[in-house]
């Protein structure tokens, strides 16, 4: 058995995102992704069972990186609002810097492949955020609604604002970012 090379695996991750974002899931093939990564299709099969496995693994890796980045700088001793603001800013910066990841993840989430993802694995990655939401509800700082509703009102706007095709007139300035967070916070706070 061949030893897996982290550089090749990263190249396949980046190539998958690039190819899918350029031509979509249906037109993407193992050979096109391998060519973009600079490896042979046989090498790709060292890491992934098939195209579906590659796409799902890429999505899970994006979620892993996002979950780790989102919680950067969060401390259980921080006030709830400050925690949400830090997570929001982390997510905003992630979505701005990694627009390609966001595009891939959005396409994936709206595809039939999403149904094949072990959602408990994704939920486990975001457990710290879930605990933050639960703590905010328990402390009567944020509204006691379904956590998915909280996520939709505080984090979904980031995807819209960081997408220049959807927000053509939005200029990313500190003032605009702060106003945007405040509107999102106002939607979930008690």
mmCIF file of C-alpha atoms in Angstrom:
data_model
loop_
_atom_site.group_PDB
_atom_site.id
_atom_site.type_symbol
_atom_site.label_atom_id
_atom_site.label_comp_id
_atom_site.label_asym_id
_atom_site.label_seq_id
_atom_site.Cartn_x
_atom_site.Cartn_y
_atom_site.Cartn_z
ATOM 1 C CA UNK A 1 0.000 0.000 0.000
ATOM 2 C CA UNK A 2 1.245 3.493 -0.827
ATOM 3 C CA UNK A 3 1.950 6.015 1.892
ATOM 4 C CA UNK A 4 -0.401 8.970 1.727
ATOM 5 C CA UNK A 5 1.273 12.291 0.981
ATOM 6 C CA UNK A 6 -0.277 15.304 2.778
ATOM 7 C CA UNK A 7 0.814 17.665 -0.028
ATOM 8 C CA UNK A 8 -0.970 15.540 -2.634
ATOM 9 C CA UNK A 9 -4.034 15.315 -0.436
ATOM 10 C CA UNK A 10 -4.075 19.121 -0.036
ATOM 11 C CA UNK A 11 -3.591 19.535 -3.793
ATOM 12 C CA UNK A 12 -6.603 17.263 -4.398
ATOM 13 C CA UNK A 13 -8.662 19.239 -1.875
ATOM 14 C CA UNK A 14 -7.835 22.544 -3.593
ATOM 15 C CA UNK A 15 -8.292 21.070 -7.087
ATOM 16 C CA UNK A 16 -11.705 19.664 -6.185
ATOM 17 C CA UNK A 17 -12.876 23.057 -4.981
ATOM 18 C CA UNK A 18 -11.514 24.816 -8.051
ATOM 19 C CA UNK A 19 -12.888 22.364 -10.632
ATOM 20 C CA UNK A 20 -16.325 22.079 -9.023
ATOM 21 C CA UNK A 21 -16.596 25.861 -8.667
ATOM 22 C CA UNK A 22 -15.669 26.335 -12.327
ATOM 23 C CA UNK A 23 -17.747 23.605 -13.999
ATOM 24 C CA UNK A 24 -20.108 22.195 -11.341
ATOM 25 C CA UNK A 25 -20.563 18.784 -9.772
ATOM 26 C CA UNK A 26 -21.999 17.053 -12.821
ATOM 27 C CA UNK A 27 -19.209 18.089 -15.199
ATOM 28 C CA UNK A 28 -16.424 17.479 -12.696
ATOM 29 C CA UNK A 29 -14.648 14.177 -13.104
ATOM 30 C CA UNK A 30 -11.917 12.333 -11.273
ATOM 31 C CA UNK A 31 -9.593 12.814 -14.246
ATOM 32 C CA UNK A 32 -10.215 16.595 -14.415
ATOM 33 C CA UNK A 33 -9.661 16.985 -10.678
ATOM 34 C CA UNK A 34 -6.527 14.807 -10.745
ATOM 35 C CA UNK A 35 -5.154 16.803 -13.700
ATOM 36 C CA UNK A 36 -5.773 20.081 -11.845
ATOM 37 C CA UNK A 37 -4.010 18.665 -8.770
ATOM 38 C CA UNK A 38 -1.076 17.483 -10.855
ATOM 39 C CA UNK A 39 -1.535 13.826 -9.936
ATOM 40 C CA UNK A 40 -2.735 10.735 -11.751
ATOM 41 C CA UNK A 41 -6.294 9.459 -11.292
ATOM 42 C CA UNK A 42 -4.744 6.355 -9.699
ATOM 43 C CA UNK A 43 -3.177 8.580 -7.046
ATOM 44 C CA UNK A 44 -6.574 10.131 -6.329
ATOM 45 C CA UNK A 45 -7.941 6.638 -5.637
ATOM 46 C CA UNK A 46 -5.223 6.179 -2.991
ATOM 47 C CA UNK A 47 -7.041 8.807 -0.938
ATOM 48 C CA UNK A 48 -10.675 8.467 -1.999
ATOM 49 C CA UNK A 49 -12.875 5.538 -2.998
ATOM 50 C CA UNK A 50 -14.609 7.447 -5.804
ATOM 51 C CA UNK A 51 -15.798 10.882 -6.915
ATOM 52 C CA UNK A 52 -18.597 10.908 -4.349
ATOM 53 C CA UNK A 53 -16.160 10.161 -1.532
ATOM 54 C CA UNK A 54 -13.881 12.947 -2.790
ATOM 55 C CA UNK A 55 -16.718 15.496 -2.881
ATOM 56 C CA UNK A 56 -18.062 14.531 0.538
ATOM 57 C CA UNK A 57 -14.566 14.536 2.054
ATOM 58 C CA UNK A 58 -13.896 17.982 0.591
ATOM 59 C CA UNK A 59 -17.118 19.338 2.100
ATOM 60 C CA UNK A 60 -16.315 17.819 5.498
ATOM 61 C CA UNK A 61 -12.812 19.313 5.397
ATOM 62 C CA UNK A 62 -14.242 22.765 4.628
ATOM 63 C CA UNK A 63 -16.617 22.399 7.582
ATOM 64 C CA UNK A 64 -13.735 21.256 9.817
ATOM 65 C CA UNK A 65 -11.623 24.275 8.921
ATOM 66 C CA UNK A 66 -14.602 26.612 9.314
ATOM 67 C CA UNK A 67 -15.591 25.217 12.725
ATOM 68 C CA UNK A 68 -12.038 25.542 14.025
ATOM 69 C CA UNK A 69 -11.684 29.076 12.637
ATOM 70 C CA UNK A 70 -15.097 30.219 13.901
ATOM 71 C CA UNK A 71 -14.306 29.440 17.526
ATOM 72 C CA UNK A 72 -10.849 31.036 17.480
ATOM 73 C CA UNK A 73 -10.444 33.443 20.405
ATOM 74 C CA UNK A 74 -13.570 32.262 22.251
ATOM 75 C CA UNK A 75 -13.384 31.789 25.995
ATOM 76 C CA UNK A 76 -16.182 30.471 28.226
ATOM 77 C CA UNK A 77 -15.609 33.425 30.546
ATOM 78 C CA UNK A 78 -16.424 35.963 27.818
ATOM 79 C CA UNK A 79 -19.866 37.600 27.766
ATOM 80 C CA UNK A 80 -22.289 35.882 25.370
ATOM 81 C CA UNK A 81 -22.567 38.886 23.061
ATOM 82 C CA UNK A 82 -18.784 39.160 22.822
ATOM 83 C CA UNK A 83 -18.553 35.453 21.971
ATOM 84 C CA UNK A 84 -21.137 35.789 19.203
ATOM 85 C CA UNK A 85 -19.397 38.874 17.881
ATOM 86 C CA UNK A 86 -16.032 37.094 17.798
ATOM 87 C CA UNK A 87 -17.517 34.030 16.083
ATOM 88 C CA UNK A 88 -19.356 36.266 13.597
ATOM 89 C CA UNK A 89 -16.203 38.216 12.760
ATOM 90 C CA UNK A 90 -14.202 34.984 12.447
ATOM 91 C CA UNK A 91 -16.829 33.588 10.097
ATOM 92 C CA UNK A 92 -16.966 36.817 8.094
ATOM 93 C CA UNK A 93 -13.185 36.832 7.682
ATOM 94 C CA UNK A 94 -13.208 33.136 6.722
ATOM 95 C CA UNK A 95 -15.934 33.669 4.117
ATOM 96 C CA UNK A 96 -14.099 36.692 2.705
ATOM 97 C CA UNK A 97 -10.687 35.026 2.533
ATOM 98 C CA UNK A 98 -11.978 31.662 1.371
ATOM 99 C CA UNK A 99 -14.729 32.668 -1.021
ATOM 100 C CA UNK A 100 -13.975 29.514 -3.024
ATOM 101 C CA UNK A 101 -14.690 27.336 0.042
ATOM 102 C CA UNK A 102 -18.002 29.120 0.595
ATOM 103 C CA UNK A 103 -19.042 28.666 -3.033
ATOM 104 C CA UNK A 104 -18.231 24.946 -2.925
ATOM 105 C CA UNK A 105 -19.988 24.444 0.429
ATOM 106 C CA UNK A 106 -23.095 26.290 -0.749
ATOM 107 C CA UNK A 107 -23.309 24.207 -3.928
ATOM 108 C CA UNK A 108 -22.730 21.033 -1.940
ATOM 109 C CA UNK A 109 -25.354 21.881 0.681
ATOM 110 C CA UNK A 110 -27.927 22.317 -2.097
ATOM 111 C CA UNK A 111 -26.998 19.069 -3.860
ATOM 112 C CA UNK A 112 -28.102 15.461 -3.332
ATOM 113 C CA UNK A 113 -24.589 14.734 -2.014
ATOM 114 C CA UNK A 114 -25.492 16.610 1.182
ATOM 115 C CA UNK A 115 -27.904 13.831 2.146
ATOM 116 C CA UNK A 116 -24.988 11.380 2.188
ATOM 117 C CA UNK A 117 -22.986 13.303 4.795
ATOM 118 C CA UNK A 118 -22.929 11.936 8.330
ATOM 119 C CA UNK A 119 -24.558 14.985 9.950
ATOM 120 C CA UNK A 120 -23.529 13.871 13.435
ATOM 121 C CA UNK A 121 -19.925 14.319 12.314
ATOM 122 C CA UNK A 122 -20.639 17.909 11.253
ATOM 123 C CA UNK A 123 -22.630 18.614 14.427
ATOM 124 C CA UNK A 124 -19.715 17.340 16.535
ATOM 125 C CA UNK A 125 -17.406 19.866 14.842
ATOM 126 C CA UNK A 126 -19.761 22.683 15.802
ATOM 127 C CA UNK A 127 -20.476 21.494 19.369
ATOM 128 C CA UNK A 128 -18.690 24.508 20.917
ATOM 129 C CA UNK A 129 -21.017 26.814 18.994
ATOM 130 C CA UNK A 130 -24.003 24.734 20.069
ATOM 131 C CA UNK A 131 -22.914 25.076 23.695
ATOM 132 C CA UNK A 132 -22.599 28.844 23.206
ATOM 133 C CA UNK A 133 -26.158 29.024 21.856
ATOM 134 C CA UNK A 134 -27.462 26.842 24.713
ATOM 135 C CA UNK A 135 -25.654 29.016 27.272
ATOM 136 C CA UNK A 136 -27.096 32.178 25.727
ATOM 137 C CA UNK A 137 -30.612 30.726 25.856
ATOM 138 C CA UNK A 138 -30.157 29.477 29.428
ATOM 139 C CA UNK A 139 -28.909 32.889 30.547
ATOM 140 C CA UNK A 140 -31.884 34.526 28.783
ATOM 141 C CA UNK A 141 -29.597 36.621 26.598
ATOM 142 C CA UNK A 142 -30.714 35.191 23.277
ATOM 143 C CA UNK A 143 -34.125 34.000 22.146
ATOM 144 C CA UNK A 144 -35.211 30.478 23.016
ATOM 145 C CA UNK A 145 -35.756 29.252 19.473
ATOM 146 C CA UNK A 146 -34.457 26.350 17.443
ATOM 147 C CA UNK A 147 -30.652 26.651 17.088
ATOM 148 C CA UNK A 148 -31.044 26.401 13.296
ATOM 149 C CA UNK A 149 -33.090 29.611 13.416
ATOM 150 C CA UNK A 150 -30.357 31.293 15.456
ATOM 151 C CA UNK A 151 -27.788 30.174 12.886
ATOM 152 C CA UNK A 152 -29.901 31.382 9.981
ATOM 153 C CA UNK A 153 -30.306 34.867 11.410
ATOM 154 C CA UNK A 154 -26.791 35.410 12.675
ATOM 155 C CA UNK A 155 -24.598 33.496 10.200
ATOM 156 C CA UNK A 156 -26.490 33.224 6.913
ATOM 157 C CA UNK A 157 -26.199 36.985 6.328
ATOM 158 C CA UNK A 158 -22.407 36.541 6.227
ATOM 159 C CA UNK A 159 -22.745 34.300 3.169
ATOM 160 C CA UNK A 160 -24.890 36.898 1.443
ATOM 161 C CA UNK A 161 -22.701 39.880 2.354
ATOM 162 C CA UNK A 162 -19.453 38.202 1.305
ATOM 163 C CA UNK A 163 -20.848 37.161 -2.065
ATOM 164 C CA UNK A 164 -20.178 40.008 -4.519
ATOM 165 C CA UNK A 165 -22.722 38.577 -6.975
ATOM 166 C CA UNK A 166 -25.474 38.966 -4.385
ATOM 167 C CA UNK A 167 -24.341 42.192 -2.725
ATOM 168 C CA UNK A 168 -22.869 44.292 -5.496
ATOM 169 C CA UNK A 169 -23.099 47.560 -3.589
ATOM 170 C CA UNK A 170 -21.813 46.281 -0.239
ATOM 171 C CA UNK A 171 -18.382 47.668 0.539
ATOM 172 C CA UNK A 172 -16.461 45.754 3.168
ATOM 173 C CA UNK A 173 -15.467 48.372 5.707
ATOM 174 C CA UNK A 174 -15.134 48.089 9.466
ATOM 175 C CA UNK A 175 -18.244 50.250 9.865
ATOM 176 C CA UNK A 176 -20.313 48.096 7.466
ATOM 177 C CA UNK A 177 -19.124 44.901 9.132
ATOM 178 C CA UNK A 178 -19.996 46.217 12.596
ATOM 179 C CA UNK A 179 -23.435 47.431 11.450
ATOM 180 C CA UNK A 180 -24.076 44.039 9.859
ATOM 181 C CA UNK A 181 -23.139 42.173 13.016
ATOM 182 C CA UNK A 182 -25.349 44.478 15.102
ATOM 183 C CA UNK A 183 -28.350 43.754 12.874
ATOM 184 C CA UNK A 184 -27.712 40.020 13.148
ATOM 185 C CA UNK A 185 -27.292 40.262 16.924
ATOM 186 C CA UNK A 186 -30.489 42.310 17.232
ATOM 187 C CA UNK A 187 -32.348 39.493 15.471
ATOM 188 C CA UNK A 188 -31.412 36.882 18.088
ATOM 189 C CA UNK A 189 -31.033 38.766 21.361
ATOM 190 C CA UNK A 190 -33.822 39.010 23.911
#
